Amino acid sequence: MYAKNIDTPLINKKMAYIFNERRFLSGSYDYNEVIRIFNDIPKFELFRTTKEELLEMVDFIMSITNPNHIQCFKKYDATSKQLKLYFVVPYYLFGSKTVATISTFICDQLSFSFKEVLPITAPEKCRIHFHFKLTKKPSLPDEETIERTLTNLVQPWEEQLLNHILTDAPQLLKEDPDIVDKIPSHYKVRTRPQSALRDLQRLLSLTDNQPILFELFSFDFPKTSDLAGKASMLLVYHRTKLNLTNIMPILHNLGIHVIDQLTSRFGDSNTTIGYILAFRLVDHELNKLNESQVEKRLNDVLSAVFLGQLPNDAINQLVLSSVLTVSDIFILQGLRNYTYQIFSSSYSLSVINQTIIQHAKFIEELVSLFNVKFSPSLKSNERLSRIISKIWLLVWSSRII
């Protein structure tokens, strides 16, 4: 077993088959290249692989013209349901992390009862061999798509971001050639390169008229996090650093529970592009937010509060439990204030707020009635008809309550 592969009889026969099929002369470059390929492969892999399959593997490896990209060979036997995948990886990208990244990408797309992953280190063309016993037909994309996707995945983070910038926003590099170097290292670990481009564009779009921006989405990266898929992520973009004492009371009044927070400063020792405050959060009942439903309303309310257009108020949390907009909540705050002035001797402001918050659907109809009653765009007959309809809805809602 310690003999060179070319000196092992069974392996030597398989190599001779390849030499004869491709007419590689002894001592030629192609002849020696086959020997180099075989020397890197463990013997057990060569023993169990047929000479015809080894010929296919050699043809694949020797046909590679771009050694700086990941190359893929795929073969599926529908009868035995066996899938073989060979990857050739540039030596400077090869390592345990690359093997794990490629394995995860492939395995997540297959249904199998058996798998084997065989990393092969080589001076130039490192390889990964995959063997699968599938339980259903594979749904992998074509080889070219796999190669392009994996090459992007295993490239250094900075190179991936540069590729995204060159493709989608080349003007960023013209304006600031060192912009990638101004991204903090702790931010890179938690953020995908394509998301980093979005964040850079958001920071650079801030103006005196729009000094702050918000972004809400599901927290799904990194996937290894215990909170992946269980919490929401709120990003706050600002030119200057925001104190948590300024933003935490606003989030509290929105009915949001903050799990943790991280601030990232984009810039170098001389200049600052801006700051991103990242909040992982859930609602007051510790449930993940429904980002697709509340994102726009939540962002609008946050912007309005920060710009002084809407008071920071406990009933702002209706943005999560109803369809009320910023203007609706502003009107509701006024109605609540008048109610408190009239009934302050009987009910505290806290009691009134809790009553409003706990009956979100009723409040929706009440605000809708107010909007209909005072809408200047409605004719008298239409307004009266809608008012009657809204009153009936309010009566029905109060019976349900």
Coordinates of C-alpha atoms in Angstrom, one line a residue:
M1 CA 0.0 0.0 0.0
Y2 CA 3.0 2.3 0.4
A3 CA 4.2 1.8 -3.2
K4 CA 3.7 4.6 -5.7
N5 CA 0.4 4.4 -7.5
I6 CA 2.1 3.7 -10.8
D7 CA 4.0 0.8 -9.3
T8 CA 0.8 -0.8 -8.0
P9 CA -0.2 -3.5 -10.5
L10 CA -4.0 -2.9 -10.6
I11 CA -3.6 0.8 -10.8
N12 CA -0.8 0.5 -13.3
K13 CA -3.2 -1.4 -15.6
K14 CA -5.8 1.3 -15.4
M15 CA -3.1 3.9 -16.2
A16 CA -1.9 1.9 -19.1
Y17 CA -5.5 1.8 -20.4
I18 CA -5.6 5.6 -20.3
F19 CA -2.2 5.9 -22.0
N20 CA -3.3 3.6 -24.8
E21 CA -6.8 5.2 -25.3
R22 CA -5.3 8.7 -25.5
R23 CA -2.1 7.6 -27.2
F24 CA 0.1 9.4 -24.6
L25 CA 3.7 8.7 -25.3
S26 CA 6.0 7.7 -22.4
G27 CA 7.9 10.8 -21.1
S28 CA 5.5 13.3 -22.8
Y29 CA 3.8 16.1 -20.9
D30 CA 0.4 14.4 -21.0
Y31 CA 1.9 11.1 -19.9
N32 CA 3.5 12.7 -16.9
E33 CA 0.4 14.8 -16.1
V34 CA -1.6 11.6 -15.8
I35 CA 1.0 10.2 -13.4
R36 CA 0.8 13.4 -11.3
I37 CA -3.0 13.2 -11.2
F38 CA -2.9 9.6 -10.1
N39 CA -0.2 10.2 -7.5
D40 CA -2.5 12.6 -5.6
I41 CA -5.5 10.2 -5.4
P42 CA -5.8 7.8 -2.5
K43 CA -5.4 4.1 -3.6
F44 CA -8.8 3.0 -2.4
E45 CA -10.4 5.6 -4.7
L46 CA -8.4 4.3 -7.7
F47 CA -9.2 0.6 -6.8
R48 CA -13.0 1.1 -6.7
T49 CA -13.2 3.4 -9.8
T50 CA -13.4 1.7 -13.2
K51 CA -10.8 2.4 -15.8
E52 CA -13.5 4.0 -18.0
E53 CA -14.5 6.4 -15.2
L54 CA -10.9 7.2 -14.5
L55 CA -10.5 8.1 -18.2
E56 CA -13.4 10.5 -17.9
M57 CA -11.9 12.0 -14.8
V58 CA -8.5 12.5 -16.6
D59 CA -10.2 14.0 -19.6
F60 CA -12.0 16.4 -17.4
I61 CA -9.0 17.5 -15.4
M62 CA -6.7 17.9 -18.5
S63 CA -9.4 19.9 -20.4
I64 CA -9.3 22.7 -17.8
T65 CA -8.1 26.0 -19.3
N66 CA -8.8 28.4 -16.5
P67 CA -7.0 27.2 -13.3
N68 CA -8.3 30.2 -11.3
H69 CA -11.9 29.1 -11.2
I70 CA -13.6 26.0 -9.7
Q71 CA -14.4 23.3 -12.3
C72 CA -17.1 20.7 -12.0
F73 CA -17.7 17.3 -13.5
K74 CA -21.0 15.6 -12.9
K75 CA -22.2 12.1 -13.7
Y76 CA -25.5 10.4 -12.6
D77 CA -26.5 6.8 -13.1
A78 CA -30.3 6.6 -13.0
T79 CA -30.3 2.8 -12.7
S80 CA -28.1 2.7 -9.5
K81 CA -29.1 6.2 -8.4
Q82 CA -25.4 7.0 -7.9
L83 CA -24.1 10.5 -8.4
K84 CA -20.4 11.3 -8.8
L85 CA -19.1 14.9 -8.6
Y86 CA -15.5 15.9 -9.2
F87 CA -14.4 19.5 -8.4
V88 CA -11.0 21.0 -9.2
V89 CA -10.2 23.9 -7.0
P90 CA -7.4 26.4 -7.3
Y91 CA -4.7 25.6 -4.8
Y92 CA -4.7 29.0 -3.2
L93 CA -8.5 28.7 -2.4
F94 CA -8.3 25.1 -1.2
G95 CA -8.7 24.3 2.5
S96 CA -11.1 22.9 5.1
K97 CA -13.3 26.0 4.9
T98 CA -13.6 25.7 1.1
V99 CA -14.4 22.0 1.4
A100 CA -17.1 22.7 3.9
T101 CA -18.6 25.5 1.8
I102 CA -18.8 23.3 -1.3
S103 CA -20.1 20.3 0.6
T104 CA -22.8 22.4 2.2
F105 CA -23.8 23.9 -1.2
I106 CA -24.1 20.5 -2.8
C107 CA -25.6 18.5 0.1
D108 CA -28.3 21.1 0.7
Q109 CA -29.7 20.5 -2.8
L110 CA -29.7 16.7 -2.7
S111 CA -31.7 13.9 -1.1
F112 CA -29.5 11.0 -0.3
S113 CA -29.1 7.9 1.9
F114 CA -25.3 7.8 1.6
K115 CA -22.5 10.3 0.9
E116 CA -18.8 10.4 0.8
V117 CA -16.6 13.5 0.5
L118 CA -13.0 13.0 -0.4
P119 CA -10.7 16.1 -0.4
I120 CA -7.5 15.6 -2.4
T121 CA -4.6 18.1 -1.9
A122 CA -2.3 18.7 -4.9
P123 CA 0.4 21.1 -5.8
E124 CA -1.8 22.8 -8.4
K125 CA -5.1 21.2 -9.1
C126 CA -6.6 20.4 -5.7
R127 CA -9.8 18.3 -5.9
I128 CA -12.9 17.2 -4.1
H129 CA -14.6 13.9 -5.0
F130 CA -18.3 13.4 -4.0
H131 CA -20.1 10.0 -4.1
F132 CA -23.8 9.9 -3.4
K133 CA -26.5 7.3 -3.2
L134 CA -29.6 9.3 -4.0
T135 CA -33.2 8.7 -2.9
K136 CA -34.6 10.8 -5.7
K137 CA -33.4 12.4 -9.0
P138 CA -30.9 15.2 -8.5
S139 CA -32.0 18.8 -9.0
L140 CA -28.6 20.3 -9.2
P141 CA -28.1 23.1 -11.8
D142 CA -25.8 22.6 -14.8
E143 CA -22.0 22.4 -14.4
E144 CA -21.4 26.0 -15.5
T145 CA -23.8 27.4 -13.0
I146 CA -22.4 25.3 -10.2
E147 CA -18.8 26.4 -11.1
R148 CA -19.8 30.1 -11.2
T149 CA -21.7 30.0 -8.0
L150 CA -19.0 28.1 -6.0
T151 CA -16.2 30.3 -7.4
N152 CA -18.0 33.3 -6.0
L153 CA -18.7 31.5 -2.7
V154 CA -15.1 30.5 -1.9
Q155 CA -13.4 33.7 -3.0
P156 CA -12.2 36.0 -0.2
W157 CA -15.0 38.2 1.1
E158 CA -13.3 41.4 -0.3
E159 CA -13.0 39.9 -3.8
Q160 CA -16.6 38.9 -3.8
L161 CA -17.6 42.4 -2.8
L162 CA -15.4 43.9 -5.5
N163 CA -17.0 41.7 -8.1
H164 CA -20.5 42.8 -7.0
I165 CA -19.4 46.5 -7.1
L166 CA -17.8 46.1 -10.6
T167 CA -21.0 44.5 -11.9
D168 CA -23.7 46.6 -10.2
A169 CA -22.2 49.8 -9.0
P170 CA -18.8 50.5 -10.6
Q171 CA -19.1 54.3 -9.9
L172 CA -18.4 53.5 -6.2
L173 CA -14.8 52.5 -7.0
K174 CA -14.4 55.6 -9.3
E175 CA -15.5 57.9 -6.4
D176 CA -13.5 56.0 -3.8
P177 CA -11.0 53.3 -4.9
D178 CA -10.3 52.3 -1.3
I179 CA -13.9 51.9 -0.3
V180 CA -13.7 48.2 0.4
D181 CA -10.8 48.8 2.9
K182 CA -13.1 51.1 4.9
I183 CA -15.4 48.3 6.0
P184 CA -14.8 47.0 9.5
S185 CA -13.7 43.3 9.9
H186 CA -16.4 42.4 12.5
Y187 CA -19.0 43.5 10.0
K188 CA -17.7 41.2 7.2
V189 CA -18.1 38.1 9.4
R190 CA -21.8 38.8 9.8
T191 CA -22.7 40.1 6.4
R192 CA -22.9 38.6 2.8
P193 CA -20.9 40.6 0.2
Q194 CA -24.0 41.4 -1.8
S195 CA -25.6 42.8 1.3
A196 CA -22.5 44.9 2.0
L197 CA -23.0 46.6 -1.4
R198 CA -26.6 47.4 -0.4
D199 CA -25.3 48.9 2.9
L200 CA -22.6 51.0 1.2
Q201 CA -25.2 52.4 -1.3
R202 CA -27.5 53.2 1.6
L203 CA -24.8 55.0 3.6
L204 CA -23.7 57.0 0.6
S205 CA -27.3 58.0 -0.3
L206 CA -27.8 59.8 3.1
T207 CA -28.3 63.5 2.7
D208 CA -29.2 66.5 4.9
N209 CA -32.9 66.0 3.9
Q210 CA -32.7 62.3 4.5
P211 CA -30.1 61.8 7.3
I212 CA -31.3 58.3 8.4
L213 CA -32.5 55.1 6.8
F214 CA -33.9 51.8 8.0
E215 CA -33.9 48.3 6.7
L216 CA -35.9 45.4 8.2
F217 CA -35.5 41.7 7.1
S218 CA -35.3 38.2 8.4
F219 CA -32.1 37.3 10.3
D220 CA -30.9 34.3 8.4
F221 CA -27.1 34.8 8.1
P222 CA -24.9 33.3 9.4
K223 CA -26.9 30.1 9.2
T224 CA -25.0 28.6 12.1
S225 CA -26.4 31.2 14.5
D226 CA -29.0 30.0 17.1
L227 CA -31.2 32.9 16.1
A228 CA -31.1 32.2 12.3
G229 CA -34.7 32.2 11.1
K230 CA -36.0 33.0 14.6
A231 CA -35.4 36.8 14.8
S232 CA -35.6 39.9 12.7
M233 CA -32.8 42.2 11.8
L234 CA -33.2 46.0 11.8
L235 CA -30.4 48.1 10.3
V236 CA -30.2 51.8 11.0
Y237 CA -28.0 53.9 8.7
H238 CA -26.8 57.2 9.9
R239 CA -24.0 59.7 9.1
T240 CA -23.0 60.1 12.8
K241 CA -23.0 57.6 15.7
L242 CA -26.4 57.3 17.4
N243 CA -26.5 56.8 21.1
L244 CA -28.6 53.8 22.2
T245 CA -30.3 56.0 24.8
N246 CA -31.9 57.8 21.8
I247 CA -33.1 54.8 19.9
M248 CA -34.0 52.2 22.5
P249 CA -37.0 54.1 23.9
I250 CA -38.4 54.4 20.4
L251 CA -38.1 50.7 19.8
H252 CA -39.6 50.0 23.2
N253 CA -42.7 52.1 22.3
L254 CA -43.0 50.1 19.1
G255 CA -43.4 46.9 21.1
I256 CA -40.0 45.6 20.0
H257 CA -37.7 43.5 22.2
V258 CA -34.0 44.0 21.3
I259 CA -31.9 40.8 21.7
D260 CA -28.6 42.4 20.9
Q261 CA -27.0 45.2 19.0
L262 CA -23.8 45.9 17.0
T263 CA -22.5 49.2 15.7
S264 CA -20.2 49.3 12.6
R265 CA -18.3 52.4 11.6
F266 CA -17.4 52.6 7.9
G267 CA -14.3 54.7 7.2
D268 CA -10.6 55.1 7.9
S269 CA -8.5 57.1 10.3
N270 CA -9.3 60.3 8.3
T271 CA -12.8 60.0 7.0
T272 CA -16.1 58.5 8.1
I273 CA -18.7 57.3 5.5
G274 CA -21.3 56.6 8.2
Y275 CA -22.5 54.1 10.8
I276 CA -24.8 51.1 10.7
L277 CA -26.5 50.0 13.9
A278 CA -27.7 46.3 13.6
F279 CA -30.4 45.2 16.0
R280 CA -31.5 41.6 16.3
L281 CA -35.1 41.8 17.6
V282 CA -38.5 40.1 18.2
D283 CA -41.8 41.5 19.3
H284 CA -42.9 42.0 22.9
E285 CA -44.2 38.4 22.9
L286 CA -40.7 37.2 21.8
N287 CA -42.0 36.2 18.3
K288 CA -40.2 37.0 15.1
L289 CA -41.7 39.9 13.1
N290 CA -43.6 39.3 9.9
E291 CA -41.1 41.4 7.9
S292 CA -43.0 41.4 4.6
Q293 CA -46.2 42.8 6.3
V294 CA -44.7 45.4 8.6
E295 CA -41.5 46.5 7.0
K296 CA -42.8 49.6 5.1
R297 CA -45.0 50.8 8.0
L298 CA -42.3 50.2 10.6
N299 CA -39.7 52.0 8.5
D300 CA -42.0 55.0 7.9
V301 CA -42.9 55.3 11.6
L302 CA -39.2 55.1 12.6
S303 CA -38.3 57.8 10.1
A304 CA -41.1 60.0 11.2
V305 CA -40.2 59.7 14.9
F306 CA -36.5 60.4 14.2
L307 CA -37.3 63.4 12.0
G308 CA -39.7 64.8 14.6
Q309 CA -42.8 64.3 12.5
L310 CA -44.4 61.8 14.9
P311 CA -44.1 61.9 18.7
N312 CA -42.5 58.9 20.3
D313 CA -45.6 57.3 21.9
A314 CA -46.7 54.0 23.4
I315 CA -49.5 53.6 20.8
N316 CA -46.9 53.6 18.0
Q317 CA -46.7 49.8 18.4
L318 CA -50.0 49.6 16.6
V319 CA -47.8 49.6 13.5
L320 CA -47.0 45.9 14.2
S321 CA -50.6 44.8 15.1
S322 CA -52.6 46.8 12.5
V323 CA -52.5 48.4 9.1
L324 CA -52.4 52.0 10.5
T325 CA -50.0 54.3 8.7
V326 CA -47.9 57.2 10.1
S327 CA -50.7 59.7 9.5
D328 CA -53.3 57.4 11.0
I329 CA -51.3 57.0 14.2
F330 CA -50.7 60.7 14.3
I331 CA -54.5 61.3 14.2
L332 CA -55.0 58.6 16.8
Q333 CA -52.6 60.3 19.1
G334 CA -54.6 63.5 18.9
L335 CA -57.9 61.6 19.5
R336 CA -56.3 59.9 22.5
N337 CA -55.0 63.2 23.9
Y338 CA -58.5 64.7 23.7
T339 CA -60.0 61.6 25.4
Y340 CA -57.5 61.9 28.2
Q341 CA -58.3 65.6 28.7
I342 CA -61.9 64.7 29.1
F343 CA -61.6 61.6 31.2
S344 CA -58.3 62.2 33.1
S345 CA -60.1 62.1 36.4
S346 CA -61.4 58.6 35.7
Y347 CA -58.7 56.9 33.5
S348 CA -54.9 57.3 33.5
L349 CA -53.1 57.8 30.2
S350 CA -51.6 54.3 30.7
V351 CA -55.0 52.7 30.9
I352 CA -56.2 54.5 27.8
N353 CA -53.1 53.5 25.9
Q354 CA -53.4 49.8 26.9
T355 CA -57.1 49.8 25.8
I356 CA -56.2 51.2 22.4
I357 CA -53.3 48.7 22.0
Q358 CA -55.4 45.7 23.0
H359 CA -58.2 46.5 20.5
A360 CA -56.2 47.1 17.3
K361 CA -58.9 46.0 14.8
F362 CA -61.6 48.2 16.5
I363 CA -59.1 51.1 16.4
E364 CA -58.5 50.5 12.7
E365 CA -62.2 51.0 12.0
L366 CA -62.4 54.0 14.2
V367 CA -59.5 55.8 12.4
S368 CA -61.0 54.7 9.1
L369 CA -64.3 56.3 10.1
F370 CA -62.5 59.5 11.0
N371 CA -60.8 59.6 7.7
V372 CA -64.0 59.0 5.8
K373 CA -65.9 61.7 7.8
F374 CA -63.3 64.4 7.1
S375 CA -62.2 63.4 3.6
P376 CA -62.4 66.4 1.3
S377 CA -62.5 64.1 -1.8
L378 CA -65.8 62.5 -1.0
K379 CA -69.2 63.8 -2.1
S380 CA -71.9 64.2 0.6
N381 CA -74.0 61.1 -0.4
E382 CA -70.9 58.9 -0.7
R383 CA -69.5 60.2 2.6
L384 CA -72.8 59.5 4.4
S385 CA -73.0 56.0 2.9
R386 CA -69.5 55.2 4.0
I387 CA -70.0 56.6 7.4
I388 CA -73.0 54.4 8.0
S389 CA -71.0 51.4 6.8
K390 CA -68.1 52.2 9.1
I391 CA -70.5 52.7 12.1
W392 CA -72.0 49.3 11.5
L393 CA -68.4 47.8 11.4
L394 CA -67.6 49.5 14.6
V395 CA -70.8 48.2 16.3
W396 CA -70.0 44.7 15.1
S397 CA -66.4 45.0 16.2
S398 CA -67.5 46.2 19.7
R399 CA -69.7 43.1 20.0
I400 CA -66.8 40.8 19.2
I401 CA -64.7 42.6 21.7

